[in-house]
Short mmCIF file of N, CA and C in Angstrom, two decimals:
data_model
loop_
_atom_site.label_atom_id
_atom_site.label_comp_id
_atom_site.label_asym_id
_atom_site.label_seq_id
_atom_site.Cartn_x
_atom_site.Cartn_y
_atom_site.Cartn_z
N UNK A 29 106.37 110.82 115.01
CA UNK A 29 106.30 109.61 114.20
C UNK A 29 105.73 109.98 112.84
N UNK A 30 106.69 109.32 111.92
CA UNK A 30 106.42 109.61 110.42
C UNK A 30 106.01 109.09 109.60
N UNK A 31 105.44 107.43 110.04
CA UNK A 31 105.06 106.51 109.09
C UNK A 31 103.86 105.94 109.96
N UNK A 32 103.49 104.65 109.12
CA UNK A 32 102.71 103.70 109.77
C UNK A 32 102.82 102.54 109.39
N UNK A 33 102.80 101.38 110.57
CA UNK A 33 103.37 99.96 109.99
C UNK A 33 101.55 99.44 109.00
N UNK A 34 102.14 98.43 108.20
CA UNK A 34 101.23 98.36 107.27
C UNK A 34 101.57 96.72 106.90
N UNK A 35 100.40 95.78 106.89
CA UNK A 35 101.26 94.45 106.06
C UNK A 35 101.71 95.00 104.73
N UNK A 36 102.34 93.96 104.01
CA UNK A 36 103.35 93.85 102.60
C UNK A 36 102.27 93.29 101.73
N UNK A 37 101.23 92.84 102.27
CA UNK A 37 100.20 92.27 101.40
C UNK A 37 99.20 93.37 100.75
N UNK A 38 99.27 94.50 101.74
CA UNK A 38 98.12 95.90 101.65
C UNK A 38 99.77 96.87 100.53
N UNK A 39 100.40 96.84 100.45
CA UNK A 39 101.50 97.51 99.05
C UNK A 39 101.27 97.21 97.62
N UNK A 40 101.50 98.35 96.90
CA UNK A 40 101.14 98.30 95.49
C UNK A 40 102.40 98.68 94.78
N UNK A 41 102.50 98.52 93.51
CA UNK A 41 103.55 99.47 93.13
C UNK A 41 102.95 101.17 93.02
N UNK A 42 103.64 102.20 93.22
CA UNK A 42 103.95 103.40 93.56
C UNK A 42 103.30 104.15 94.91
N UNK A 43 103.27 103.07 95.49
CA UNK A 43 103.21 103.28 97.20
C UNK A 43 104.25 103.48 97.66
N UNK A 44 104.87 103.82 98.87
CA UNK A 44 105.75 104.29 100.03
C UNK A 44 106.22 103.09 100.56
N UNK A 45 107.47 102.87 101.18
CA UNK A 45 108.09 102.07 102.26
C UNK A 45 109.49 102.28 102.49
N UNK A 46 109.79 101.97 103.63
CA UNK A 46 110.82 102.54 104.28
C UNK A 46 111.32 100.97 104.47
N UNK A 47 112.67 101.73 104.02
CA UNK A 47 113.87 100.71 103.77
C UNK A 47 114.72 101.23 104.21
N UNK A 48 115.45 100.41 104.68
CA UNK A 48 116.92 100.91 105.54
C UNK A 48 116.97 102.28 106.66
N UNK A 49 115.44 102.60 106.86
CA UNK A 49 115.50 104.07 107.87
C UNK A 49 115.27 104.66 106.51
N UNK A 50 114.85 104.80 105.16
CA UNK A 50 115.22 105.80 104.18
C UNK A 50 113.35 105.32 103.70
N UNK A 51 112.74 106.26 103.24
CA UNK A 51 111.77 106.47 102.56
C UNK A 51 111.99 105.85 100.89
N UNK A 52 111.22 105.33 100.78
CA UNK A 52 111.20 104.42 98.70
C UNK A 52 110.04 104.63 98.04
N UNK A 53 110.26 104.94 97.09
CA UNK A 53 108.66 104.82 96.13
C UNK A 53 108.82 103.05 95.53
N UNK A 54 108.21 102.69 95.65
CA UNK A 54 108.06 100.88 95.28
C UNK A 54 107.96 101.14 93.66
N UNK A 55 108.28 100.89 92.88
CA UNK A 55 108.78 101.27 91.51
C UNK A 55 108.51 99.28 90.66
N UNK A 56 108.40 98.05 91.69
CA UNK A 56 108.18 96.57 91.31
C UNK A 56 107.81 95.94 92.46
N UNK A 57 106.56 95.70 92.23
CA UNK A 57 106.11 94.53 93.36
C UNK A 57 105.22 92.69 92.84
N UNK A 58 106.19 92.00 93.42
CA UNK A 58 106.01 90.80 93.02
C UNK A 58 105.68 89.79 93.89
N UNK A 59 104.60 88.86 93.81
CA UNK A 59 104.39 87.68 94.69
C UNK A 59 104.72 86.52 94.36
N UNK A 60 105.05 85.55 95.02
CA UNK A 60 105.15 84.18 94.90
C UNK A 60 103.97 82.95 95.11
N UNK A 61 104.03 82.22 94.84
CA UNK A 61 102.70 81.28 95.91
C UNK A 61 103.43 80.69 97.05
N UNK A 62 102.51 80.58 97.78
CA UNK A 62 102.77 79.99 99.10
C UNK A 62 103.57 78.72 98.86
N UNK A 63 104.85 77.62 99.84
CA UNK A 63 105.80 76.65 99.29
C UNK A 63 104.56 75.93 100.26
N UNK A 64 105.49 74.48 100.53
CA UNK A 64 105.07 73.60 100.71
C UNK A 64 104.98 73.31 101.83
N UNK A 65 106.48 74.06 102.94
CA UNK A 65 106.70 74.24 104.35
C UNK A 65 106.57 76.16 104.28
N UNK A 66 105.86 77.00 103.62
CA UNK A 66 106.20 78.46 104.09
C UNK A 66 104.79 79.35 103.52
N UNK A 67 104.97 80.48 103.98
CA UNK A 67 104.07 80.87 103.29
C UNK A 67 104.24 81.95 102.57
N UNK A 68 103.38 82.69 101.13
CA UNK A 68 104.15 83.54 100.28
C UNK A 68 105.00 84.59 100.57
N UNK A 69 105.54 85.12 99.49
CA UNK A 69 106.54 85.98 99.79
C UNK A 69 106.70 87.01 98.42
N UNK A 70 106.46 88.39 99.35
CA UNK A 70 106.89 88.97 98.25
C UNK A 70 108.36 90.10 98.25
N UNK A 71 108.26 90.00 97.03
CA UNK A 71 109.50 91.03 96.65
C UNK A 71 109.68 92.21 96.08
N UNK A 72 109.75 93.24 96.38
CA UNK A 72 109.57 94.67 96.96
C UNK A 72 111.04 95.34 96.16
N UNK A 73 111.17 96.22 94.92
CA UNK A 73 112.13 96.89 94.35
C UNK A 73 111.51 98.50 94.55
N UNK A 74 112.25 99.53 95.15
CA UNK A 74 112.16 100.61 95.28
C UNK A 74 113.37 101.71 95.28
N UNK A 75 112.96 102.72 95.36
CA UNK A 75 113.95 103.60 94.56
C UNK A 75 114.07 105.06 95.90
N UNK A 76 115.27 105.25 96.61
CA UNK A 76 115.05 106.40 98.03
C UNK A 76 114.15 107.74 97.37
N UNK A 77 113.41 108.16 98.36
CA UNK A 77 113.22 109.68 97.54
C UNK A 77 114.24 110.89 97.85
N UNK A 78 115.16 110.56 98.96
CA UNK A 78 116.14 111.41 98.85
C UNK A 78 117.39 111.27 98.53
N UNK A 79 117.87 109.65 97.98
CA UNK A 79 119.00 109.63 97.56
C UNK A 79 119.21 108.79 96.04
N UNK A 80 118.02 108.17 95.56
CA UNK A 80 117.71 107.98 94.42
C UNK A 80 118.42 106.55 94.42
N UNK A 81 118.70 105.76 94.96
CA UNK A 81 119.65 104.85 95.23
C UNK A 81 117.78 103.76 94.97
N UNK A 82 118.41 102.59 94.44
CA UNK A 82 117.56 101.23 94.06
C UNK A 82 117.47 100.29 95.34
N UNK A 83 116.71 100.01 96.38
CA UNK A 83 116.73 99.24 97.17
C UNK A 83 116.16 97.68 96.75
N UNK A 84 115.93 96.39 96.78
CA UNK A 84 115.32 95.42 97.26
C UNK A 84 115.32 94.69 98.13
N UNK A 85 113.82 94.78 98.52
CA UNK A 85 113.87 93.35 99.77
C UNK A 85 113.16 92.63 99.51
N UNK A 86 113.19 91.45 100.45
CA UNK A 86 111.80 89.95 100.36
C UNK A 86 111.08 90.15 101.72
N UNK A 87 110.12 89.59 101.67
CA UNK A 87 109.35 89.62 103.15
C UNK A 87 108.19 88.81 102.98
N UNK A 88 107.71 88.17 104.07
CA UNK A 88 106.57 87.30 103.42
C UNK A 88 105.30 88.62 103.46
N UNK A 89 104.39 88.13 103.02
CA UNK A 89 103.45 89.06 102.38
C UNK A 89 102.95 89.19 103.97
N UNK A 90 102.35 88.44 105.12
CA UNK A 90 101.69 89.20 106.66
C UNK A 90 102.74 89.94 107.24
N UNK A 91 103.95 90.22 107.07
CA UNK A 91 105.06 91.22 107.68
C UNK A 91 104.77 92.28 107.77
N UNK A 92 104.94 92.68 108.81
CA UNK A 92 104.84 94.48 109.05
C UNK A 92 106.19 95.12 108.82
N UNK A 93 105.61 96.44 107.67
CA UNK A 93 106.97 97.23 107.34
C UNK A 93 105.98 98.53 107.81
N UNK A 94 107.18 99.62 107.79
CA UNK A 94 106.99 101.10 107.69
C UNK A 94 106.43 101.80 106.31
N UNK A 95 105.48 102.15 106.44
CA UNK A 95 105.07 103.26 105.43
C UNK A 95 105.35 104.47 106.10
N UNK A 96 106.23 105.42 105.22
CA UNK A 96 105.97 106.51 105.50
C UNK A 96 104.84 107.71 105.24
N UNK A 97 104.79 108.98 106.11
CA UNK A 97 103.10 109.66 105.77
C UNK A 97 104.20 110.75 105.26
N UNK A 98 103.75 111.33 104.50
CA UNK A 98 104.63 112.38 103.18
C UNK A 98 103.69 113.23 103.53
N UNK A 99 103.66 114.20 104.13
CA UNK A 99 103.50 115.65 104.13
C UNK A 99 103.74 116.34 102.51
N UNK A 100 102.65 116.73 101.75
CA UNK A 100 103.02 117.67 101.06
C UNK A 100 102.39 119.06 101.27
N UNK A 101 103.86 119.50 101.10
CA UNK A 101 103.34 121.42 101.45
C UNK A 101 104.26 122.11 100.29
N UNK A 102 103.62 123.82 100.66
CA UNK A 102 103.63 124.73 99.46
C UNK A 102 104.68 125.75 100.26
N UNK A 103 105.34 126.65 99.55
CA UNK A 103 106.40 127.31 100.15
C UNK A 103 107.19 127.93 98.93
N UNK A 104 107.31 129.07 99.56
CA UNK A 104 107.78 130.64 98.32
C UNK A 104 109.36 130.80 98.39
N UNK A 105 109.83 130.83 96.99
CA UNK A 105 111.42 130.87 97.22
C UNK A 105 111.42 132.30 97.28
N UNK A 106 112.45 132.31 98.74
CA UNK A 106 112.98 133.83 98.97
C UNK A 106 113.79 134.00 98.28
N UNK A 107 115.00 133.37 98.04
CA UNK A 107 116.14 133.62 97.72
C UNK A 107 116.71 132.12 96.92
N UNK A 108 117.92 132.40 95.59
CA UNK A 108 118.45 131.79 95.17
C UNK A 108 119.98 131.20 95.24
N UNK A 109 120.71 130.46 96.10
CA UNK A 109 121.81 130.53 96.13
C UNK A 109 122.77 129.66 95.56
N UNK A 110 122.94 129.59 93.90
CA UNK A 110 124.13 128.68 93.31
C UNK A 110 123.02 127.55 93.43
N UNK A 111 123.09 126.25 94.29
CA UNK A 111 122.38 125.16 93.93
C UNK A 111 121.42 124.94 94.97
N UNK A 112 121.52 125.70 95.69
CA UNK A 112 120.16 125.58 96.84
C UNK A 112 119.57 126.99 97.30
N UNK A 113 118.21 126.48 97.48
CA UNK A 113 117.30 127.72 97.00
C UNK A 113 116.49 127.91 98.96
N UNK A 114 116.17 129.08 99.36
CA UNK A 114 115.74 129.51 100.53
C UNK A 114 114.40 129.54 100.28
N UNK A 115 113.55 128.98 101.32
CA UNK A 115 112.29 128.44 101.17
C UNK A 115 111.71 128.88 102.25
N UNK A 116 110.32 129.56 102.41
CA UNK A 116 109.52 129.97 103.05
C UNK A 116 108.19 129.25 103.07
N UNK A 117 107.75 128.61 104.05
CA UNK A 117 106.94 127.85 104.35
C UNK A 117 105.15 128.74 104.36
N UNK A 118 104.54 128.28 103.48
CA UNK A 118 103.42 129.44 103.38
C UNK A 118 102.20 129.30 104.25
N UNK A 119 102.14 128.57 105.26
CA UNK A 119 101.45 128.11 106.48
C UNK A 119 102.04 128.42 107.89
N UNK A 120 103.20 128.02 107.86
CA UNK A 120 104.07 128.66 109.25
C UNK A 120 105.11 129.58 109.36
N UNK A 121 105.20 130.28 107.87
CA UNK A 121 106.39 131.11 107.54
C UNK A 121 107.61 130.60 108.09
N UNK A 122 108.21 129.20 108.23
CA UNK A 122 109.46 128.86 108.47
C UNK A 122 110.50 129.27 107.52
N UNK A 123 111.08 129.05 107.67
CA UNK A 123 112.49 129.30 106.61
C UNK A 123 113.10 128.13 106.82
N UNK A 124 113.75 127.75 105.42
CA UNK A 124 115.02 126.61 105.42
C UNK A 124 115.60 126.54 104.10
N UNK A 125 116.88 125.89 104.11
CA UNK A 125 117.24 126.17 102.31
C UNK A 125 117.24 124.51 102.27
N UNK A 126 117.09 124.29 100.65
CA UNK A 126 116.90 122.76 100.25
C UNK A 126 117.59 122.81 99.06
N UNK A 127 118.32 121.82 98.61
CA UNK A 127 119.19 121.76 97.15
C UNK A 127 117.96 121.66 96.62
N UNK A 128 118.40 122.24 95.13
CA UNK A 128 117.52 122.26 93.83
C UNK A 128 117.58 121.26 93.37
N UNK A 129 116.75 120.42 92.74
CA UNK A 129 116.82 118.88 91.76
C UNK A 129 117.45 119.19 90.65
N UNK A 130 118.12 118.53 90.21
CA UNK A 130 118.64 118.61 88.64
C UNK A 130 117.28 119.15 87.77
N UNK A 131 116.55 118.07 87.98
CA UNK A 131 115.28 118.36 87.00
C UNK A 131 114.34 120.05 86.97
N UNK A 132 114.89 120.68 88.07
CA UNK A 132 114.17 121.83 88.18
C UNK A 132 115.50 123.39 88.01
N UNK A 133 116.95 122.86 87.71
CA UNK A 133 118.19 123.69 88.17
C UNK A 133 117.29 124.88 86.90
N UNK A 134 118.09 126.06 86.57
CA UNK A 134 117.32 127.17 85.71
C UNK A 134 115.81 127.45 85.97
N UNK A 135 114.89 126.79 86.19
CA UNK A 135 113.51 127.10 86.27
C UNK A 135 113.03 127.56 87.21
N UNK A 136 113.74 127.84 88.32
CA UNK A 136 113.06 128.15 89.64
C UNK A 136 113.63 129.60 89.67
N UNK A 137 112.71 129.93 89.97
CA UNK A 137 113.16 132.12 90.41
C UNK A 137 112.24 132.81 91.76
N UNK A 138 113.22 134.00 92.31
CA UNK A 138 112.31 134.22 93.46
C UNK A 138 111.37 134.53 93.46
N UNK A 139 110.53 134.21 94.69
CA UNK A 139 108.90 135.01 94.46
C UNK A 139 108.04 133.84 94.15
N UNK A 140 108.75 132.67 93.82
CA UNK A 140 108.01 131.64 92.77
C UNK A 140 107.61 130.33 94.03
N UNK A 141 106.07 129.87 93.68
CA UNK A 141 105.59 129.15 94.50
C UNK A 141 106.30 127.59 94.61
N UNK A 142 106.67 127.51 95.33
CA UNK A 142 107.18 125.35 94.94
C UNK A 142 106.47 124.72 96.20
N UNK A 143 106.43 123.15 95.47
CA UNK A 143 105.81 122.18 96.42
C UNK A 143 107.02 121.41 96.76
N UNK A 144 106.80 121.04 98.62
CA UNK A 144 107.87 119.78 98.71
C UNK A 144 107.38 119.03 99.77
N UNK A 145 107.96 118.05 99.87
CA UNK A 145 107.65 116.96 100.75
C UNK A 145 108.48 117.55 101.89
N UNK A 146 107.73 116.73 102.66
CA UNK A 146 108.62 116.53 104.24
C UNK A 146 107.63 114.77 105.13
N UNK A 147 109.04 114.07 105.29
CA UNK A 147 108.72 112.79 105.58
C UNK A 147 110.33 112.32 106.66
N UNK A 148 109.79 111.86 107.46
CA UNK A 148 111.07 111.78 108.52
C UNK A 148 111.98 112.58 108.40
N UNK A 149 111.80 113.91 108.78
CA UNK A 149 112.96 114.23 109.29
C UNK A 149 113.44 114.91 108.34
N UNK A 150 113.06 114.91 106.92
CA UNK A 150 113.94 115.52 105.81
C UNK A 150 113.12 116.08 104.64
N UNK A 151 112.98 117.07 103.83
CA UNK A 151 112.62 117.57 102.93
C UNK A 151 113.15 117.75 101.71
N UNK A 152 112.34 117.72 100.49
CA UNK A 152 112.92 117.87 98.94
C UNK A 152 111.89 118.49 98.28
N UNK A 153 112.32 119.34 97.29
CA UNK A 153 111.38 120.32 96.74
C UNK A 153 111.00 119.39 95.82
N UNK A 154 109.97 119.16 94.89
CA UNK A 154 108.88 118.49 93.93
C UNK A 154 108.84 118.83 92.64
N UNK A 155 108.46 120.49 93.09
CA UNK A 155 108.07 120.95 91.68
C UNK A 155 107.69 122.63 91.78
#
């Protein structure tokens, strides 16, 4: 298990939540006042961290959603291949390859330390 349920009332903007099964950085968070028959509600704009795609939802603010727990770890590129780079885990010496971000394509070389997440199930290099 990769997250933890959390009310919508305890969320900030650039906190975590899981939308659709997919991990979000909350990027707009907005409340309403409570109606007349309901009680408030807020509205939640976030952005995947692995597919960059814009989510929104509503939920009243006592709802339980998923936060995900983001593992960040450190890990040595072995090897460079075209757009995804071989990664050595510097705690359990795993190996795995991960596409390069646009934002990092040219800058990364072997030997060279990078940080990445790992959060359900899936990993992306950082930096």
């Amino acid at each position: 298990m990769s997250w933890k349920d959390v009310e919508v009332r305890e969320l900030r903007e650039g906190s975590y939540i899981v939308i659709d099964e997919e991990p979000c950085k909350i990027v707009e968070f907005t409340t309403s006042k409570p109606g007349k028959h309901g009680e408030a509600k807020a509205r939640i704009v976030a952005i995947g961290l692995f597919d960059d795609q814009k989510r929104s939802v509503v939920y009243p603010v006592k709802h339980k959603v998923k936060m995900p727990i983001i593992d960040k770890k450190t890990g040595q590129i072995i090897a460079i291949m075209g757009e995804t780079a071989q990664i050595m885990d510097t705690e359990t010496f795993e190996t795995f390859e991960l596409p390069i971000p646009e934002e990092l394509k040219g800058q990364l070389q072997q030997g060279q330390q990078v940080q990445y997440w790992e959060t359900m199930g899936k990993r992306k290099i950082v930096r």
